[in-house]
Coordinates of C-alpha atoms in Angstrom, one line a residue:
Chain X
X1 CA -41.0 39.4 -60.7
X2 CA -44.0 37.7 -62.8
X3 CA -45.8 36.5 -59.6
X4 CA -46.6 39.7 -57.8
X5 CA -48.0 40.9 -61.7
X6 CA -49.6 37.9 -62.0
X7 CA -51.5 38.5 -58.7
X8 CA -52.0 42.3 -59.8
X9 CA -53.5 41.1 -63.1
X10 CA -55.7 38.3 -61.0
X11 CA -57.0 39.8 -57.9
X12 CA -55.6 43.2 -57.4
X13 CA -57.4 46.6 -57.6
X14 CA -54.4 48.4 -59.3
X15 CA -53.3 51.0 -56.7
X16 CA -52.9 54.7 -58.3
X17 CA -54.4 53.3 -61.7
X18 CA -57.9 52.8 -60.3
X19 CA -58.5 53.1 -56.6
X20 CA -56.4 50.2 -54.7
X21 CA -54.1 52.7 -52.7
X22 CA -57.0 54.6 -50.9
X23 CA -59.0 50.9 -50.2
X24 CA -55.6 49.7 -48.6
X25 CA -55.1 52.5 -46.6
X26 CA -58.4 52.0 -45.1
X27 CA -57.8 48.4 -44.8
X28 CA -54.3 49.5 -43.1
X29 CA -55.6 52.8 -41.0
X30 CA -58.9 51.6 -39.7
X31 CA -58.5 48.1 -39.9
X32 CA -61.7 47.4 -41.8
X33 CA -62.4 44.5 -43.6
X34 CA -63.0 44.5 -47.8
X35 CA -65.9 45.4 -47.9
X36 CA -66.1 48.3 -45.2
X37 CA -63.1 49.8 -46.8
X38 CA -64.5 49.6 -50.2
X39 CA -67.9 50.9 -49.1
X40 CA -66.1 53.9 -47.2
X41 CA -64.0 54.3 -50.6
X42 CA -66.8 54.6 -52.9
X43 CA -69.0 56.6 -50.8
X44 CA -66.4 59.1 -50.4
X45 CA -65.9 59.5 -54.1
X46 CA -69.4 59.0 -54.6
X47 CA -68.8 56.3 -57.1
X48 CA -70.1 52.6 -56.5
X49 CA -67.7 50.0 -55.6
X50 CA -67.6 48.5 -58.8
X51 CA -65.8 51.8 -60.2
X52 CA -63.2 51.6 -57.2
X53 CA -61.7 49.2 -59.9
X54 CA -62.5 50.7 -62.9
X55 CA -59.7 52.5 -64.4
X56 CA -62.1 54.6 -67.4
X57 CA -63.9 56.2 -63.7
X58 CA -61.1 56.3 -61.9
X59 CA -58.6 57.5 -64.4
X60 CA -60.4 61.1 -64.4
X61 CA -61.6 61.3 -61.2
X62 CA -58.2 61.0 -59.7
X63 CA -57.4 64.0 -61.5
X64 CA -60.1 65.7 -60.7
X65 CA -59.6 65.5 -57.1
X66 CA -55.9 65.7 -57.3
X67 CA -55.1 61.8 -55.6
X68 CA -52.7 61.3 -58.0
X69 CA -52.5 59.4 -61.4
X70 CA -50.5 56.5 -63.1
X71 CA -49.5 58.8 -66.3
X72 CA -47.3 61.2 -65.7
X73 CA -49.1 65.1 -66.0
X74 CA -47.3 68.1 -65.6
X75 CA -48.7 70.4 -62.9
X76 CA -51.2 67.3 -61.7
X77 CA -50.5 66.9 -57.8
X78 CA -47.8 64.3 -57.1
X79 CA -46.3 62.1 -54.3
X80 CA -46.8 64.1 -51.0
X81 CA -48.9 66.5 -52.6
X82 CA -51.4 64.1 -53.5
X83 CA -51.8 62.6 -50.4
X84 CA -52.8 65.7 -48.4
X85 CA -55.6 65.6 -50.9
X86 CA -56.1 62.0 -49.8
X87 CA -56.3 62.8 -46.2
X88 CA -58.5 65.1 -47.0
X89 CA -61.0 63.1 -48.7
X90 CA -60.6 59.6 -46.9
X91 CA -60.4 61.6 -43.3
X92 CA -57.1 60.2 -42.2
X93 CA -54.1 61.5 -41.2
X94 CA -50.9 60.0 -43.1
X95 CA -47.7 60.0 -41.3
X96 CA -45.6 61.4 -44.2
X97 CA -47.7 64.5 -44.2
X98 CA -47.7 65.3 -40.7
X99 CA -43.7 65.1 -40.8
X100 CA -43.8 67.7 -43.7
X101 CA -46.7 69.8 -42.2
X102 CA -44.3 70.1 -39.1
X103 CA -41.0 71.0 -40.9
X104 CA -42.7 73.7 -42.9
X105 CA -42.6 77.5 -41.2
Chain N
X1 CA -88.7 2.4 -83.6
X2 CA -88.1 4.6 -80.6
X3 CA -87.8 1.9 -78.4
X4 CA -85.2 0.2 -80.7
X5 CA -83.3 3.6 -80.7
X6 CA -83.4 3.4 -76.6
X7 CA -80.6 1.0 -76.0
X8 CA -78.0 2.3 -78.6
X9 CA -78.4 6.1 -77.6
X10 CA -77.7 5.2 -73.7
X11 CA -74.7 3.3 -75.1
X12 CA -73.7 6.7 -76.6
X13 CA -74.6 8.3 -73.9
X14 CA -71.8 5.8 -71.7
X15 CA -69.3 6.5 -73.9
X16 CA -69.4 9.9 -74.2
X17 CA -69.7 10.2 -70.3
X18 CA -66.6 7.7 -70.3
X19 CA -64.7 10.2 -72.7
X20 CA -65.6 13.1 -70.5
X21 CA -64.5 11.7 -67.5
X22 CA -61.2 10.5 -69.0
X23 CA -60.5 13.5 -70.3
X24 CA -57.3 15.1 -68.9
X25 CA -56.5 19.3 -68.0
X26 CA -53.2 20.5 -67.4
X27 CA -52.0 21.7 -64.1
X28 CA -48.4 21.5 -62.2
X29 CA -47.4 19.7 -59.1
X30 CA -46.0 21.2 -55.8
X31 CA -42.8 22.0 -57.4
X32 CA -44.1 23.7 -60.4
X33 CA -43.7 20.6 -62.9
X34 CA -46.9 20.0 -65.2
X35 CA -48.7 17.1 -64.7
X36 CA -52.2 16.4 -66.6
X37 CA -55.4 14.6 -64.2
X38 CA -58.9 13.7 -65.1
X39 CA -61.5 16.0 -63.3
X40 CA -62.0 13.0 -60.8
X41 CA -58.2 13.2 -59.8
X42 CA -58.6 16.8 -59.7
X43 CA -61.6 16.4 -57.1
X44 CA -60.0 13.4 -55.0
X45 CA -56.8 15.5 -54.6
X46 CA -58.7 18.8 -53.3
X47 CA -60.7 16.7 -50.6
X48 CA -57.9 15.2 -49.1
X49 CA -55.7 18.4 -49.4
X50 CA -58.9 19.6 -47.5
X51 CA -59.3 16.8 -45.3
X52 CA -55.4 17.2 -44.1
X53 CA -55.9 20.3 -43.3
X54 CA -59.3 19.9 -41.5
X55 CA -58.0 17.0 -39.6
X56 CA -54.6 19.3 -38.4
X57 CA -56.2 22.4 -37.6
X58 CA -59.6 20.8 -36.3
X59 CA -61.5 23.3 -38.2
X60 CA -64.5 22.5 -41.0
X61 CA -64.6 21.0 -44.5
X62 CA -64.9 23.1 -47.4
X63 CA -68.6 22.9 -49.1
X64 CA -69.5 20.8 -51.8
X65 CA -70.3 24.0 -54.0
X66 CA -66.5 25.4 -52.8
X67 CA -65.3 22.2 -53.8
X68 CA -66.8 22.2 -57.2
X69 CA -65.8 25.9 -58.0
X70 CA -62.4 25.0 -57.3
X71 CA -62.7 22.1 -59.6
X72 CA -64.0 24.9 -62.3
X73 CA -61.1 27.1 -61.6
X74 CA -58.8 24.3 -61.7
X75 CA -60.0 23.1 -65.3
X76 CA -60.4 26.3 -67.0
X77 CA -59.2 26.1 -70.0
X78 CA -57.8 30.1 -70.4
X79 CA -54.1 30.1 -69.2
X80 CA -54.5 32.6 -67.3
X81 CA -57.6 33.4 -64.5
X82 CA -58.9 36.7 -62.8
X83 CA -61.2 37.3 -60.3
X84 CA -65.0 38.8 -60.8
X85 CA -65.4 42.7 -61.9
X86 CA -66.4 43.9 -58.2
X87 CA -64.3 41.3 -56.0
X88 CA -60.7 42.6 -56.1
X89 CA -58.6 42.9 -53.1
X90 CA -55.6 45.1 -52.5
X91 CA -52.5 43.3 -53.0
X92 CA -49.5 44.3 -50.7
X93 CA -46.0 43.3 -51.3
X94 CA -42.9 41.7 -49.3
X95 CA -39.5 42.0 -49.8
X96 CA -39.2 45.6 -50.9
X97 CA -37.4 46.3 -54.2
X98 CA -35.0 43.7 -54.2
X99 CA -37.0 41.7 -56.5
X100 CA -35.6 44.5 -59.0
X101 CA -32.2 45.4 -58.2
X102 CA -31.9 42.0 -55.5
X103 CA -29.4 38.8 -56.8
X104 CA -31.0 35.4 -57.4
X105 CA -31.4 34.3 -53.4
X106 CA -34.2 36.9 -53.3
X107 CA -35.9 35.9 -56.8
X108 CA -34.3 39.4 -57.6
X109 CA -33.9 39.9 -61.2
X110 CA -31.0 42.2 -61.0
X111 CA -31.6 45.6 -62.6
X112 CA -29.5 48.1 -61.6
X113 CA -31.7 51.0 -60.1
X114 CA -32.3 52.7 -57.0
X115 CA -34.8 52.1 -54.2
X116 CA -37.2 54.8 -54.9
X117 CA -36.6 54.4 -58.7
X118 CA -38.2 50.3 -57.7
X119 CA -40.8 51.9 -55.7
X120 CA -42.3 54.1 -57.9
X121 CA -41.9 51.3 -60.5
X122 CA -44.1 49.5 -58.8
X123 CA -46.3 52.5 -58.5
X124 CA -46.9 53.2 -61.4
X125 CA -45.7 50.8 -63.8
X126 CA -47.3 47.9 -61.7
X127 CA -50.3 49.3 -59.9
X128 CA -48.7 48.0 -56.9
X129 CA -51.8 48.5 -54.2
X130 CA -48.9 49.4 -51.4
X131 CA -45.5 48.8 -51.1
X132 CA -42.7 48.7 -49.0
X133 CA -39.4 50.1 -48.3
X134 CA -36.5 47.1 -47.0
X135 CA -32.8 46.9 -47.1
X136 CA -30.6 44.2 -48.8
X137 CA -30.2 42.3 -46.1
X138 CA -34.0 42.2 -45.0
X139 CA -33.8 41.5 -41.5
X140 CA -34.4 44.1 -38.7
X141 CA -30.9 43.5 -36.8
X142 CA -28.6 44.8 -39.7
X143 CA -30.3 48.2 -40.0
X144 CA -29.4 49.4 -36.8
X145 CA -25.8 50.2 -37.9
X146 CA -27.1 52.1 -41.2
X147 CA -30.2 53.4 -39.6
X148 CA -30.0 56.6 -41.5
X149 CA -29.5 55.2 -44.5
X150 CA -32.4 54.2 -44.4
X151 CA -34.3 57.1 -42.9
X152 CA -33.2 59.0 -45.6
X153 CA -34.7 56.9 -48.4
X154 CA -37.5 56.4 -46.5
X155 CA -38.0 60.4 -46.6
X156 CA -37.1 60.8 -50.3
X157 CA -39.6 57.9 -50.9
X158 CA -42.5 59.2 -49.3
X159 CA -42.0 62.7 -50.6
X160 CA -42.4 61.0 -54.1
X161 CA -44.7 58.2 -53.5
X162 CA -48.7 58.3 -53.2
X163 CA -49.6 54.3 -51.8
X164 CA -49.1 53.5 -48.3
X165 CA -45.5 52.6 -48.2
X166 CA -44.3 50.7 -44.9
X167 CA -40.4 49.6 -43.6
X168 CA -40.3 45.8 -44.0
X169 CA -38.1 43.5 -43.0
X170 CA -37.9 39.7 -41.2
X171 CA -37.8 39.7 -37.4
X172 CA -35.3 36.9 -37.8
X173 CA -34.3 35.6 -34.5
X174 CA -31.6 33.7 -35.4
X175 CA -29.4 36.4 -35.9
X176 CA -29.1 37.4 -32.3
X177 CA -27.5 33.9 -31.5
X178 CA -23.8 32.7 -31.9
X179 CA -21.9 33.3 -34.1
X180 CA -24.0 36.2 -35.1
X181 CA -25.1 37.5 -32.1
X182 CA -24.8 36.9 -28.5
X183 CA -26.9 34.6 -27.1
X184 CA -25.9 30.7 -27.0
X185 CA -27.0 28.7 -30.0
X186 CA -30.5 27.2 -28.3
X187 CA -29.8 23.9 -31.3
X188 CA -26.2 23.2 -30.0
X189 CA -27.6 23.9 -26.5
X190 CA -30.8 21.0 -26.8
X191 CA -28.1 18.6 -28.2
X192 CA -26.5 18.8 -25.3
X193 CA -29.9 18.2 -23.7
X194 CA -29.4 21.5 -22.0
X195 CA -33.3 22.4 -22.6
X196 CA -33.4 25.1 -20.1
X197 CA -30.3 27.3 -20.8
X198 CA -31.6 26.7 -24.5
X199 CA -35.0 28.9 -23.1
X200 CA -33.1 31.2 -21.7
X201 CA -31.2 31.9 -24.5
X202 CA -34.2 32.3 -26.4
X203 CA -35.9 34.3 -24.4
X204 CA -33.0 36.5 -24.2
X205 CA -32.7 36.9 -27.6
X206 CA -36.9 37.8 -28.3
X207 CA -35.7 40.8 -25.6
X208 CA -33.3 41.8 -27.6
X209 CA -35.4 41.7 -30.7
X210 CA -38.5 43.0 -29.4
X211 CA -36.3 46.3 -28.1
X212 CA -34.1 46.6 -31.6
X213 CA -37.4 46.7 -34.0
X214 CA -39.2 49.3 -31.9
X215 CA -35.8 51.3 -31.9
X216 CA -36.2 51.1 -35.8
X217 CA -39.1 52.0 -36.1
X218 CA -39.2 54.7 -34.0
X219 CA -36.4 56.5 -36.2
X220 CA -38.7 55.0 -39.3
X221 CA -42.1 56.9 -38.3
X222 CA -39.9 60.2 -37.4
X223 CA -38.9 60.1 -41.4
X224 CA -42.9 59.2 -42.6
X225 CA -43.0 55.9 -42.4
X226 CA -46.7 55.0 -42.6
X227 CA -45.8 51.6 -40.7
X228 CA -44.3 48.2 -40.7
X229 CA -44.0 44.9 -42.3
X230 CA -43.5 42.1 -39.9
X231 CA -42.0 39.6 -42.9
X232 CA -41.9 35.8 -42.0
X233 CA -42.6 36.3 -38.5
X234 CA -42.5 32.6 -36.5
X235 CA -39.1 31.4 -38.9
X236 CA -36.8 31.4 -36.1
X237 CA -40.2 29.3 -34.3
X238 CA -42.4 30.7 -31.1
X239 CA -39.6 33.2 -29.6
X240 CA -40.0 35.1 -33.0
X241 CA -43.7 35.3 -32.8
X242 CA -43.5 36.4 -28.7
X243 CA -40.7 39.0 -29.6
X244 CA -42.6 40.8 -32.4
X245 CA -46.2 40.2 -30.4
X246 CA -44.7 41.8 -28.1
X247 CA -43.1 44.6 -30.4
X248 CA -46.7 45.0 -32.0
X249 CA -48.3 45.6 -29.0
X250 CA -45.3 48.2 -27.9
X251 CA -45.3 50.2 -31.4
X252 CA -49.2 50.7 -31.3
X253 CA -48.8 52.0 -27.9
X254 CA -46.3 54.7 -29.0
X255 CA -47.7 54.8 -32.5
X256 CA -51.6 55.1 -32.0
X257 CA -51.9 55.5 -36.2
X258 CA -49.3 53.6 -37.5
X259 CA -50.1 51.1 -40.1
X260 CA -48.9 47.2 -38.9
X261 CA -49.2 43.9 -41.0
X262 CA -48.0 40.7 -39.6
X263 CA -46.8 38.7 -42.1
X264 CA -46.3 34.9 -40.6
X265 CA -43.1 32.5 -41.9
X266 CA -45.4 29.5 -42.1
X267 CA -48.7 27.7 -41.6
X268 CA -47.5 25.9 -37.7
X269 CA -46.0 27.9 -35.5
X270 CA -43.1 26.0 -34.5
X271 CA -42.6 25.2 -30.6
X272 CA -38.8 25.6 -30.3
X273 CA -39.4 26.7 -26.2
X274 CA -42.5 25.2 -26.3
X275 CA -43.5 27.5 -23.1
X276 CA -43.7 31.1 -24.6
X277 CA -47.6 32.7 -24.4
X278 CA -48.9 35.9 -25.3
X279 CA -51.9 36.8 -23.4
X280 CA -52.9 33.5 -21.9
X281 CA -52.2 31.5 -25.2
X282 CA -49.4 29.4 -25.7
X283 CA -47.5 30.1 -28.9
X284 CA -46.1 26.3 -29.7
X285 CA -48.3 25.0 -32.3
X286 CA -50.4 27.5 -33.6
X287 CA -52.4 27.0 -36.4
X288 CA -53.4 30.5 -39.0
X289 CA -56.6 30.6 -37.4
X290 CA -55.4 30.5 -34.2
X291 CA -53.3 33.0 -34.5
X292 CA -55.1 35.9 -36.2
X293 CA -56.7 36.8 -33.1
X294 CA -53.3 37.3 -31.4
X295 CA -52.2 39.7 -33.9
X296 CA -55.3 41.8 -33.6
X297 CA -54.9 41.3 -30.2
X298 CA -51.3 42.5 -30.2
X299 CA -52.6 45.7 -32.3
X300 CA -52.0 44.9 -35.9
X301 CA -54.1 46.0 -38.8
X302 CA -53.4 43.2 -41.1
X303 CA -52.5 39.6 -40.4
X304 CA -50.8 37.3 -43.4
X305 CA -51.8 33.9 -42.9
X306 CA -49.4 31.1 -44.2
X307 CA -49.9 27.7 -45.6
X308 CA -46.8 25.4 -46.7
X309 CA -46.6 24.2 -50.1
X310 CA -45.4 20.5 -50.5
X311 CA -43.9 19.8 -53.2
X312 CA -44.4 16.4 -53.7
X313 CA -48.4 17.3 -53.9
X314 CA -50.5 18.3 -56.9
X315 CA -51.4 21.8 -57.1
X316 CA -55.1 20.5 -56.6
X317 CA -54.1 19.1 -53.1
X318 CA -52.1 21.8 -52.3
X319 CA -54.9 24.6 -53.0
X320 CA -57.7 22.6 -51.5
X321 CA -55.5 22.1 -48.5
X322 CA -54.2 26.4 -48.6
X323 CA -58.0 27.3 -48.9
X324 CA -59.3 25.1 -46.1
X325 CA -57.0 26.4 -43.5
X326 CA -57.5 30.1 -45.0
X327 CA -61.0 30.4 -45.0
X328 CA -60.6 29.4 -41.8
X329 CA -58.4 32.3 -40.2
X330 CA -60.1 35.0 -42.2
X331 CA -63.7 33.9 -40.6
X332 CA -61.5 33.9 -37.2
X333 CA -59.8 37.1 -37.4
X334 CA -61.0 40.5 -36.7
X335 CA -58.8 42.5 -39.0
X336 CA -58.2 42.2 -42.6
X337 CA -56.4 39.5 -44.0
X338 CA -53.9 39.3 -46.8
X339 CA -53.0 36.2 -47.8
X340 CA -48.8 35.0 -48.2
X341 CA -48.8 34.1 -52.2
X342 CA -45.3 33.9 -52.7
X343 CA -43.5 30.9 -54.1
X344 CA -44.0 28.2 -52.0
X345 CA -47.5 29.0 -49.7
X346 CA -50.7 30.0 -50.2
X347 CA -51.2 26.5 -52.8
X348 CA -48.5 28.3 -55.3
X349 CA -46.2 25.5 -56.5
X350 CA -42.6 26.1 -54.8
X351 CA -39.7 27.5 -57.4
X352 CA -38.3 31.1 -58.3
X353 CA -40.7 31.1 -61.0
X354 CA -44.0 30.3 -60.2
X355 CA -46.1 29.6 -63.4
X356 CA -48.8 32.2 -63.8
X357 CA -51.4 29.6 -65.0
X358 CA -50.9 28.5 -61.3
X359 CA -50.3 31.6 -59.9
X360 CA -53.6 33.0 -60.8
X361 CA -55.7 30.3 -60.3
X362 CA -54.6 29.8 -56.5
X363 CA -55.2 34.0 -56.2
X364 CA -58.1 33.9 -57.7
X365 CA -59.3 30.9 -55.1
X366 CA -58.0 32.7 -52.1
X367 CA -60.0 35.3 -53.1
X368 CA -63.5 33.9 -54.2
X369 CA -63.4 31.3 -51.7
X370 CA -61.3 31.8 -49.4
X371 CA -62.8 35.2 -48.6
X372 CA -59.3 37.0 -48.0
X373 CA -59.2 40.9 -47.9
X374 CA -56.1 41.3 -49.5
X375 CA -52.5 39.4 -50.5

């Protein structure tokens, strides 16, 4: 349980806290290396790549664009709600979204 | 009088270089045990960690600048090391969440809770980058008979979850032969120097394989999968690697979008045909370098090198060794590449709990010098 923290606290980006989720699914949807996907990232937040780490920038602008955030918000886009805003902003399609796009009238 | 100072001032000089050089910094061996070296030790041990791996894989030395900054991330003092503000990496995770509610065999640490209550504690609890969705069992050929099981945690997951969260599992070969399966054991089958039905047993069973995880995952994408962990691929040796090359290559075909890492079992690939090739290249003996380009062949997004701890190493020969061969496959690949840190590869000493001074010095490594694009 300590080692994949440990690897978090070394070299990770911190997924929903900062930006880590939406560089990985770049990494994972486009195959692009590091720093493509963090270029694409920051660009489409219009933050540099520095911030896609940076919880204090990241904390509020998650909100603001409804991705998601670590705390939990009342009202605040969640889980599949969140990442239709994600498509939206990265330009991807997520799998989970389609299947509920297609079982809703 | 400056010239009588000349002589005793160099003599300091000696002695404090002598004190320097003696002086010792705390690190583990291969099995996690601490052991303290003088920097000198430190640097002998990383070149011919380096050297064995450059010498096995035919590939190039590290630098003598790499070399020293793994020397300085080595000795820090701090217990704990990070990376630079500006070079952190996504870090994906293996084996689902039976690290939470899994028994000892899986380093589990056995907390009662469901598997979307361990997913979205790692969420948001960890800052898990992406995670995973796996069964107890891990292995693809035991979740055919609870298929919807798992389908339907894989739905409530993702209507809950916001990182990309894949199916993982191990291809595991070695289920599909007797007693477990049915195909004739290919180890009882070369003892009997039978090496030919021992093929054909194995390439029966990477069929059989091949067809069961692209029936899986088929059912996995219709409930929102957004793809698939390929989990210690090569552990059952070259037929493992030809059955889920082969399944890659089939799931991108069906699945133009769907997210695929290939997560390897260890740094050789293991030649138990011997005759298997995928594309031209024979499987037997594969080095990580050489086989990044397969997988991105194949049609994977990711590829998870390996390199094998030994335990009976320092941790400075094991990283200089892990690093070598890395740096090596992420400058031959094509797609990202995220490094196997578990316990026991990737220069992390082998035991259920790997000490986080080590830990962290070996990510940050991988990262900084290695050049990897995630773990």
């Amino acid at each position: 349980m300590g080692m994949p923290i440990s690897h978090i606290m070394t070299s990770g980006m911190s997924g929903i806290r900062a930006a880590g989720d939406l560089v990985a699914r770049m990494e994972f949807s486009k195959s692009m290396r590091i720093g493509e996907a963090k270029d694409y990232v920051s660009k489409k937040l219009g933050v540099s790549t520095m911030d896609l780490s940076d919880e204090y920038v990241m904390r509020e602008l998650r909100e603001e664009l409804g991705l998601g955030v670590i705390t939990s918000v009342a009202g605040v886009p969640k889980g599949i709600a969140a990442k239709m805003n994600i498509e939206k902003l990265l330009d991807i399609k997520i799998n989970s979204c389609e299947m509920f796009r297609n079982k809703i009238a | 009088m400056q010239k009588m100072l000349v002589k005793p001032l160099q003599k300091l000089r000696n002695s404090l270089s002598e004190v320097n050089t003696m002086t010792e910094y705390a690190l583990r061996m291969g099995d996690g045990q601490r052991i303290f070296m003088t920097k000198e030790q430190i640097l002998t041990d990383l070149q011919e960690g380096m050297a064995d791996a450059a010498d096995l894989g035919t590939i190039p030395d590290l630098s003598g600048d790499e070399l020293d900054k793994l020397v300085d991330i080595i000795t820090t003092s701090s217990r704990m090391v990070g990376v630079e503000p500006g070079m952190e990496v996504p870090v994906t995770h293996d084996i689902s969440t039976i690290r939470i509610d899994g028994d000892q065999g899986n380093s589990g640490v056995g907390i009662p809770s469901s598997r979307l209550v361990g997913m979205m504690m790692h969420e948001r609890a960890f800052g898990a980058d992406t995670m995973e969705l796996g069964h107890i069992d891990y292995s693809y050929k035991p979740v055919k008979p609870i298929i919807s099981q798992e389908q339907q945690t894989m739905e409530v997951c993702q209507q809950n979850m916001i990182v990309p969260l894949l199916y993982g599992a191990m291809p595991n070969m070695g289920l599909y032969y007797t007693p477990d399966g049915p195909f004739p054991n290919p180890g009882d089958l070369m003892k009997s120097f039978k090496i030919k039905e021992a093929q054909e047993a194995m390439e029966g069973a990477a069929e059989h394989l091949t067809r069961d995880i692209v029936w899986i995952m088929q059912r996995m994408m219709a409930s929102g999968a957004d793809g698939i962990n390929f989990d210690t691929i090569g552990a059952a040796g070259d037929g493992d690697m030809f059955a889920s090359l082969h399944a890659i290559e089939q799931l991108r075909k069906e699945f133009p979008d769907i997210y695929i890492e290939t997560g390897m079992a260890g740094e050789l690939m293991l030649g138990l045909h011997g005759e298997m090739e995928y594309d031209g290249t024979v499987l037997a003996g594969l080095w990580p370098h050489e086989q990044a380009p397969l997988a991105a062949k194949a049609g994977s997004n990711v590829f998870g090198p390996v390199v094998n701890t030994n335990t009976s190493k320092s941790f400075a020969w094991n990283l200089g060794r892990a690093v070598t061969f890395i740096k090596e496959a992420v400058k031959a690949s094509t797609i990202p590449c995220h490094v196997n840190m578990g316990m026991g590869v990737g220069g992390i000493p082998m035991l259920e709990t790997p000490t986080i001074d080590a830990v962290s010095r070996a990510s940050k490594a991988m990262v900084e010098i290695a050049g990897v694009d995630g773990i």
